[in-house]
Coordinates of C-alpha atoms in Angstrom, one line a residue:
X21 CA 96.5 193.3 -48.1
X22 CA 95.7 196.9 -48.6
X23 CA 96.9 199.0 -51.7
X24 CA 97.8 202.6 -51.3
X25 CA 97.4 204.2 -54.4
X26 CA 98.2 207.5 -54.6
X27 CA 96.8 209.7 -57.3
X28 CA 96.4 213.8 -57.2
X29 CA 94.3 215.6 -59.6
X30 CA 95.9 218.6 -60.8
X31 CA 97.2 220.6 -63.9
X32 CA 100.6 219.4 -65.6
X33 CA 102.3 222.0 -66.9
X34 CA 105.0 221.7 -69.9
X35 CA 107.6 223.6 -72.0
X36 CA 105.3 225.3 -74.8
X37 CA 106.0 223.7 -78.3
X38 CA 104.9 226.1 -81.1
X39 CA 102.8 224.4 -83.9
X40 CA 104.9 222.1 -86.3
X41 CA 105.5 224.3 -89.8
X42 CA 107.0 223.1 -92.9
X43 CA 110.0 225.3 -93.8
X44 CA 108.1 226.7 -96.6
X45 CA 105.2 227.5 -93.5
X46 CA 108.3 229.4 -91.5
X47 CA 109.9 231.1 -94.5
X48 CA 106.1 232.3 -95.4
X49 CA 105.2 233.5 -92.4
X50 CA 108.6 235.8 -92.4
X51 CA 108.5 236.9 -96.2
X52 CA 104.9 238.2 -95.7
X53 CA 106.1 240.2 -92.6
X54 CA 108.9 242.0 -95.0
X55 CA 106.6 242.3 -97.7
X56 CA 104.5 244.5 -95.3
X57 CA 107.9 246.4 -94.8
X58 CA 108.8 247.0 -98.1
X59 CA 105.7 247.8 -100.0
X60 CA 105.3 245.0 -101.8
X61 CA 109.2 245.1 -102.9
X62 CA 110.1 241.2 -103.8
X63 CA 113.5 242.0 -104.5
X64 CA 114.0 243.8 -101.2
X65 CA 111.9 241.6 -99.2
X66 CA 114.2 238.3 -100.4
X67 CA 117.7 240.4 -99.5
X68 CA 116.3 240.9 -96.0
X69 CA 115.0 237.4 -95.8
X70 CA 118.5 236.4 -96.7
X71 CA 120.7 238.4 -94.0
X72 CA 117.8 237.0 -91.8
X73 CA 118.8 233.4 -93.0
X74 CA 122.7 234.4 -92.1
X75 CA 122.2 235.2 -88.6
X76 CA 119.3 232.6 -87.3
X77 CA 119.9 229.7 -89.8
X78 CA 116.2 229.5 -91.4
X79 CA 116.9 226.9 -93.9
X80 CA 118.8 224.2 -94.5
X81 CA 120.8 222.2 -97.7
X82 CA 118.1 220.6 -97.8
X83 CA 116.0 223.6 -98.7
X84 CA 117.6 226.9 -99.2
X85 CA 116.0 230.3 -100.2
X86 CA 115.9 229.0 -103.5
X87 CA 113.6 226.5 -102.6
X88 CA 111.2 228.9 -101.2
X89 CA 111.2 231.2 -104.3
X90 CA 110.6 228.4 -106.3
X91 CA 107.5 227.3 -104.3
X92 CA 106.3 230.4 -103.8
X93 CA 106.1 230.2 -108.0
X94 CA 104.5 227.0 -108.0
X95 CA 101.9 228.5 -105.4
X96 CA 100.8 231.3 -107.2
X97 CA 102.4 234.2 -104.2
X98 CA 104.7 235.5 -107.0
X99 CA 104.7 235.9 -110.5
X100 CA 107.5 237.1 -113.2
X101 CA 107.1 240.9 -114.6
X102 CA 108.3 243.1 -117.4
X103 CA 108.8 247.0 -116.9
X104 CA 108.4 249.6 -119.5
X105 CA 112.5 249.3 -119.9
X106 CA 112.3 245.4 -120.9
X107 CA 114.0 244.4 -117.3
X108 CA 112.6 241.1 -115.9
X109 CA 112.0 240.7 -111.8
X110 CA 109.5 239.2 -109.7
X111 CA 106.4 241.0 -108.3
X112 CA 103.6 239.5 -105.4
X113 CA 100.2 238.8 -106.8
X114 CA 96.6 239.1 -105.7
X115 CA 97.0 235.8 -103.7
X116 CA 99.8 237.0 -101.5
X117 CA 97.9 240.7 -100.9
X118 CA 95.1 238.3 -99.6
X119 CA 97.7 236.4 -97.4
X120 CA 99.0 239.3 -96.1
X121 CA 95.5 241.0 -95.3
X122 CA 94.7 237.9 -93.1
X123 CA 97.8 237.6 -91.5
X124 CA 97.3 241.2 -90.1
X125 CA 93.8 240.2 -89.4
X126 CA 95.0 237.4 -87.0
X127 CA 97.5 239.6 -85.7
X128 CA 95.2 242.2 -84.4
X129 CA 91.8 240.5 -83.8
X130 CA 93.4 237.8 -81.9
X131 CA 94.7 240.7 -78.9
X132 CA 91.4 242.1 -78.6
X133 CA 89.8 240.7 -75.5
X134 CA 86.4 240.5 -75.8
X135 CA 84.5 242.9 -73.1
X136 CA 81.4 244.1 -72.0
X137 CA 79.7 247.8 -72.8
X138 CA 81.8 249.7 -74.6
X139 CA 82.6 253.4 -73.7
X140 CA 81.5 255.6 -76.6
X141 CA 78.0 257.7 -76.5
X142 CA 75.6 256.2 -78.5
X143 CA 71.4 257.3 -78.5
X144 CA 70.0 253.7 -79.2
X145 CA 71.1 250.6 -80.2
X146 CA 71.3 248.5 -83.5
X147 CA 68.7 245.3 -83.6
X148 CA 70.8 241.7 -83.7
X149 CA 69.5 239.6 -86.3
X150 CA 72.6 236.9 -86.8
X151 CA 73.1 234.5 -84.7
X152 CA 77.2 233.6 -84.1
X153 CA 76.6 230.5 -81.7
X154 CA 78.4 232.8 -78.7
X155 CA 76.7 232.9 -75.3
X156 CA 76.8 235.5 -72.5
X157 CA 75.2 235.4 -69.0
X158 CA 71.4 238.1 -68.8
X159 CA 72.1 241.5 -68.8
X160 CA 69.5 243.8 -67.9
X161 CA 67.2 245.1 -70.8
X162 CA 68.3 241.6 -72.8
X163 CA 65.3 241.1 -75.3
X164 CA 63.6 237.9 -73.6
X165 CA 63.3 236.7 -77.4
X166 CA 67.2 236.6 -77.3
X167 CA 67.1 234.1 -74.5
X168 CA 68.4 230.8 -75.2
X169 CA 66.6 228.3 -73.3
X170 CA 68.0 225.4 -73.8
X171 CA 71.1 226.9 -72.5
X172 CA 69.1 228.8 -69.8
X173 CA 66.9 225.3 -68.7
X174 CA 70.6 223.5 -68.3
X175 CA 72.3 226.3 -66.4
X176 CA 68.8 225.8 -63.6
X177 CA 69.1 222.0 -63.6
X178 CA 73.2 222.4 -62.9
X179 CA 72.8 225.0 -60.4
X180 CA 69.6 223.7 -58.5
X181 CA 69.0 220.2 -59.3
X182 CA 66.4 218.4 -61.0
X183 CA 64.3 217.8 -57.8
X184 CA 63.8 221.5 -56.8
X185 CA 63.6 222.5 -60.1
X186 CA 63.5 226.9 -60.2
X187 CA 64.8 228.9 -62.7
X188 CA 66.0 232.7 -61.6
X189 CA 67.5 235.1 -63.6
X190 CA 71.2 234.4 -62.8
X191 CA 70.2 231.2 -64.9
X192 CA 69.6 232.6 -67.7
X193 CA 71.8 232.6 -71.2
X194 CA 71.6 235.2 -73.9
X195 CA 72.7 234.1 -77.6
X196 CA 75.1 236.9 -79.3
X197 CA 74.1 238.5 -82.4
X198 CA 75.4 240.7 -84.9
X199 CA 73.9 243.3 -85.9
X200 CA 71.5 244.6 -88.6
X201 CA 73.1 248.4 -88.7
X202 CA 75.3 248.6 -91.7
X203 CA 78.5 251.0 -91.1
X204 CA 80.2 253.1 -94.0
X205 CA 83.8 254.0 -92.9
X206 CA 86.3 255.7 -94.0
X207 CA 90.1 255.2 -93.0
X208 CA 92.0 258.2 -94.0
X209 CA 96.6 257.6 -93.5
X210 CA 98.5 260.3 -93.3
X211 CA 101.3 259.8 -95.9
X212 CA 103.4 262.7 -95.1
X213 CA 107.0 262.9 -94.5
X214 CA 106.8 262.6 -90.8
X215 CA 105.7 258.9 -90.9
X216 CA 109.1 257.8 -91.6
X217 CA 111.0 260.4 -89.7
X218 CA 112.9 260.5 -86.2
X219 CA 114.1 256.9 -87.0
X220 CA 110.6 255.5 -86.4
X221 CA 108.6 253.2 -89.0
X222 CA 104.6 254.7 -88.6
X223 CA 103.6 254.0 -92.1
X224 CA 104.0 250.2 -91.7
X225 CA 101.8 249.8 -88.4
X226 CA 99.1 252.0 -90.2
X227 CA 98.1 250.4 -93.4
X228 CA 98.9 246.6 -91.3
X229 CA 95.9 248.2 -89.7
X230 CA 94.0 249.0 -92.8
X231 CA 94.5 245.6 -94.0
X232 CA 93.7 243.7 -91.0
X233 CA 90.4 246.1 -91.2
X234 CA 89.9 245.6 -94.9
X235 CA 90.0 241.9 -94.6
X236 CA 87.8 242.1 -91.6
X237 CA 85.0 244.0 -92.8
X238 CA 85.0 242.0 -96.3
X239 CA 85.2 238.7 -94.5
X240 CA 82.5 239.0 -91.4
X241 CA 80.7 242.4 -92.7
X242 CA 80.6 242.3 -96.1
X243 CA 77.7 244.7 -96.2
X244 CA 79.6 247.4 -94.3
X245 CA 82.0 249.8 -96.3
X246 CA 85.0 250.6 -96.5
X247 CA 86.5 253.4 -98.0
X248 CA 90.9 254.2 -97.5
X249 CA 92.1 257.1 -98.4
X250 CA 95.5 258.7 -98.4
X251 CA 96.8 262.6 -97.7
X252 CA 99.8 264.6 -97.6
X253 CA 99.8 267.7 -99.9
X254 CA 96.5 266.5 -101.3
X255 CA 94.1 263.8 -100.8
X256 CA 93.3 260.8 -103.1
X257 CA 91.7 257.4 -102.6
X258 CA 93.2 253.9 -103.0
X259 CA 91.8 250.3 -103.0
X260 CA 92.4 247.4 -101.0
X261 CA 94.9 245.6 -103.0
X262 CA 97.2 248.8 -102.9
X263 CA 97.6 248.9 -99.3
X264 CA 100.8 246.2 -99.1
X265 CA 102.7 249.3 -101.9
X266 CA 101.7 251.7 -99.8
X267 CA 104.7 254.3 -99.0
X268 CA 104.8 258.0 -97.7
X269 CA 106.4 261.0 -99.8
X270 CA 107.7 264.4 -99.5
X271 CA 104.7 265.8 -98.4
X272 CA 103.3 268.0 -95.6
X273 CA 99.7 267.7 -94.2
X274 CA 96.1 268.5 -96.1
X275 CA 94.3 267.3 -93.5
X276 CA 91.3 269.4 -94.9
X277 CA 92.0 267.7 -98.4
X278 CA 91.4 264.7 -97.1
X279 CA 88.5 265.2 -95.1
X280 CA 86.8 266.6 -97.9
X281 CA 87.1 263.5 -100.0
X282 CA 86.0 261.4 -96.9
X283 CA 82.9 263.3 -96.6
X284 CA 82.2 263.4 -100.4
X285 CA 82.4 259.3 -100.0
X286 CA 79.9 259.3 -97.3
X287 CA 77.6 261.2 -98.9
X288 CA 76.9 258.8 -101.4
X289 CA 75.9 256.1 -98.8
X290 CA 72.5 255.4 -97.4
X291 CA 74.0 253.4 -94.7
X292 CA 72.8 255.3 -91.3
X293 CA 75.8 254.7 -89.8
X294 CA 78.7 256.6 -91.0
X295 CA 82.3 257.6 -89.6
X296 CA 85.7 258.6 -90.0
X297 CA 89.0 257.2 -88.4
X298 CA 91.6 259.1 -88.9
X299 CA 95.5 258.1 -88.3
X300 CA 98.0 260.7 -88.0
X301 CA 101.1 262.1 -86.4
X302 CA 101.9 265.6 -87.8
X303 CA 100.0 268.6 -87.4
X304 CA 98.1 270.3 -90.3
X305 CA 100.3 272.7 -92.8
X306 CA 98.9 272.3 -96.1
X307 CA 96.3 273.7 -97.7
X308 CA 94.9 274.0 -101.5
X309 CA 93.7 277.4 -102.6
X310 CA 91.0 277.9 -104.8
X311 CA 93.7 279.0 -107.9
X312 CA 95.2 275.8 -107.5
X313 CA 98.4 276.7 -105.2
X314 CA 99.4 275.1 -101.9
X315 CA 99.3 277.2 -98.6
X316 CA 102.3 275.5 -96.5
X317 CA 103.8 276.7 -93.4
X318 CA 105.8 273.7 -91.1
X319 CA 106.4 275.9 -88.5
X320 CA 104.3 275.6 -85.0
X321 CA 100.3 275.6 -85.9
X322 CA 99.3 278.2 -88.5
X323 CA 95.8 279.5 -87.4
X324 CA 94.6 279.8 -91.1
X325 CA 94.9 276.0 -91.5
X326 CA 94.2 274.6 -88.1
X327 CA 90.7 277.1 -88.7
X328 CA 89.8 275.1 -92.1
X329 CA 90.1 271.9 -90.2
X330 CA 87.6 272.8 -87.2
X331 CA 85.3 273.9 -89.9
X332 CA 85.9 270.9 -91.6
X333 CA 84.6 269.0 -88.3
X334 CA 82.2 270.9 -87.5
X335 CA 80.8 270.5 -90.9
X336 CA 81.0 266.9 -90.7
X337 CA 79.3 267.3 -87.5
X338 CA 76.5 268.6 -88.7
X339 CA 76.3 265.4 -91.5
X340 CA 76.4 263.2 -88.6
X341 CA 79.5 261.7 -89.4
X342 CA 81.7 261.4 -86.4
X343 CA 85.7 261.2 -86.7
X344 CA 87.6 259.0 -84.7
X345 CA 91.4 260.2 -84.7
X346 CA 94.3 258.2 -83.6
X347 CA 97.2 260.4 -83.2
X348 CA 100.2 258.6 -82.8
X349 CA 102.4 261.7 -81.4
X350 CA 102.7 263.1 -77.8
X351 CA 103.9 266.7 -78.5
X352 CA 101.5 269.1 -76.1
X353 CA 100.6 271.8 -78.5
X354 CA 99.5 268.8 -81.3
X355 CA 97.2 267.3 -78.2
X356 CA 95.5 270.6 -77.9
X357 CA 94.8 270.8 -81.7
X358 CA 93.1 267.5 -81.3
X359 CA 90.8 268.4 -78.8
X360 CA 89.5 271.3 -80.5
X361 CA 89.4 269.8 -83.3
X362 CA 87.2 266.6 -81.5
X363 CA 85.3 269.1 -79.6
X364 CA 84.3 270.8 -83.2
X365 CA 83.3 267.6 -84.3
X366 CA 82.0 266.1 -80.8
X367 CA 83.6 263.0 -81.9
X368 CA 86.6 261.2 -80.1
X369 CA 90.7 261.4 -79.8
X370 CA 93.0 258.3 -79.0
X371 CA 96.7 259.8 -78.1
X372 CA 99.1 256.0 -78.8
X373 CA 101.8 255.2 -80.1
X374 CA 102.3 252.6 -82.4
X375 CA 101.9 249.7 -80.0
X376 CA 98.0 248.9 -79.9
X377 CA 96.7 251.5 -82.9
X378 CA 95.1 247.9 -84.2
X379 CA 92.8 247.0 -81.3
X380 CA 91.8 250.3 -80.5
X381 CA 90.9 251.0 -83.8
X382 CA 88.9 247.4 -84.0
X383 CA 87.4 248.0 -80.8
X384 CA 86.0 251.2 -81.7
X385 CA 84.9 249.9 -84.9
X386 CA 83.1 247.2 -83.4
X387 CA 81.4 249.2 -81.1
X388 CA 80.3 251.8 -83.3
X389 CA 78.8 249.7 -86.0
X390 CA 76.5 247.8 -83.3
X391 CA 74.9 251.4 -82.5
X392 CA 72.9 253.5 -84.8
X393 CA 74.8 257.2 -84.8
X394 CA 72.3 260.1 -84.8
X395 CA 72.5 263.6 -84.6

């Protein structure tokens, strides 16, 4: 008697279950996300978390909002304070700044597909010296001393068999490296009034980039720099942990302020490679004149200011410091501005909007830093 069995190979597909969290997980994963919103406002950040609870049930009797501020205590996220008037309240400590850093980190880094060359001029490259474990197929001009032939030896022995034994170059397995060129960069933010106008949140998907670059850079790079500094009527510097209490303010735009200070950082670094991104969204008005006053004019592009800036690039140009800017507006007149100002500085322009600042700005970051920038 003869069985028929019947078995297909194939893929089964199923109804996607996201990863089991512990309501403290969820409720974490949520409060960091308002955090980011509010500039590090607890108080804030809980109200919102609380009409959130009201309309998508996020907790339970069994553990209420409460709860969760209670744990986040016991976990070291938040810790009690005392302002100068003697009023008590809760504040976010170093651990949760960390939290947040990575989660904007994961956020980013995990959209960015990896690829193969990259698009931006470059005179020679950096030298690999790190392995990562990562292998690609041969590419022509590979070192051969980057060759992996273990990998290389299996690839002939799958794809010709161990009886005819050849090995040809479509065999062969190159080991990824990083890179010995060290970057200095410098992330200036516009902070000027603009970033929260026309009913549109820029400041928020500008320093989640700064901390998802922060973290990267201190995390896989750690002998790159990084350098963030902030500008609306003037220009000033800020450090990592500041980013989540980051806010804009009633200012217009120093561009030139803050290009200054960006080069005066860079010119105290003996990396070679050296650049600027810049994110903005408003035109130049502001400048500071030598007796201490502000030049301001809001109106269209004043040819006084937009003049300081293309000396500014080409001046930074000439240091061999390239800036990158990211302008996230579409107005026509602003796009010309950009170009001459990138053709002053023969560096590059990215016209977005919000939606994918992150991986363009980690794409060209990653690309840069593997080539060594000359004049």
């Amino acid at each position: 008697m003869t069985q028929n069995n019947n078995f297909r190979k194939g893929f089964s597909f199923t109804a996607y279950k996201a990863p089991d969290l512990s309501p403290f997980e969820t409720l974490f994963e949520i409060f960091k996300e308002l955090i980011t919103h509010t500039s590090g406002d607890f108080d804030e950040a809980i109200s919102w978390l609380r009409e959130l609870d009201k309309e998508y049930k996020l907790t339970t009797a069994e553990y209420t909002i409460e709860d969760f501020i209670e744990d986040l205590k016991k976990k070291g996220y938040i810790k009690e304070t005392i302002d100068p008037d003697g009023n008590g309240g809760m504040a976010i400590t170093a651990k949760t700044e960390r939290a947040i850093r990575q989660q904007a980190l994961e956020h980013i880094f995990g959209k960015i597909k990896r690829s193969g060359q990259g698009n931006h001029k470059s005179k020679s490259p950096g030298i690999g010296d790190e392995h990562t474990g990562d292998f690609r197929a041969y590419q022509f001009g590979d070192a051969l001393d980057k060759v992996s032939m273990t990998e290389s030896l299996r690839n002939a022995q799958i794809n010709h068999g161990i009886g005819n034994f050849s090995l040809t170059e479509d065999d062969l397995v190159v080991e990824e490296t990083l890179h010995k060129s060290q970057m200095s960069t410098v992330l200036m933010i516009d902070i000027s009034h603009s970033m929260i106008l026309y009913g549109e949140d820029r400041i928020t998907p500008a320093k989640r980039v700064a901390m998802a670059l922060a973290e990267l850079i201190t995390t896989r790079y750690p002998k790159d720099t990084l350098d963030i500094i902030v500008f609306g009527n003037d220009s000033w510097q800020i450090e990592i942990k500041d980013l989540p209490y980051l806010k804009v303010g009633p200012y217009h735009t120093n561009t030139v302020a803050g290009l200054q200070l960006a080069m005066d950082l860079l010119r105290r670094k003996r990396n070679t490679n050296k650049q600027i991104f810049m994110i903005t969204d408003g035109k130049p008005s502001c400048l500071r004149l030598p007796d201490g006053q502000y030049y301001k004019d809001s109106n269209g592009l004043n040819p006084y200011i937009t003049n300081k800036c293309y000396a500014m690039a080409q001046q930074a140009r000439k240091l061999h410091i390239p800036i990158t800017t990211f302008m996230i507006a579409q107005d026509r007149y602003l796009m010309q501005f950009v170009q001459e100002f990138t053709r002053a500085n023969q560096g590059k322009a990215f016209y977005t909007g919000l939606k994918g600042l992150g991986e363009m700005i980690f794409e060209d970051y990653e690309t840069n830093r593997k080539k060594r920038i000359k004049g």
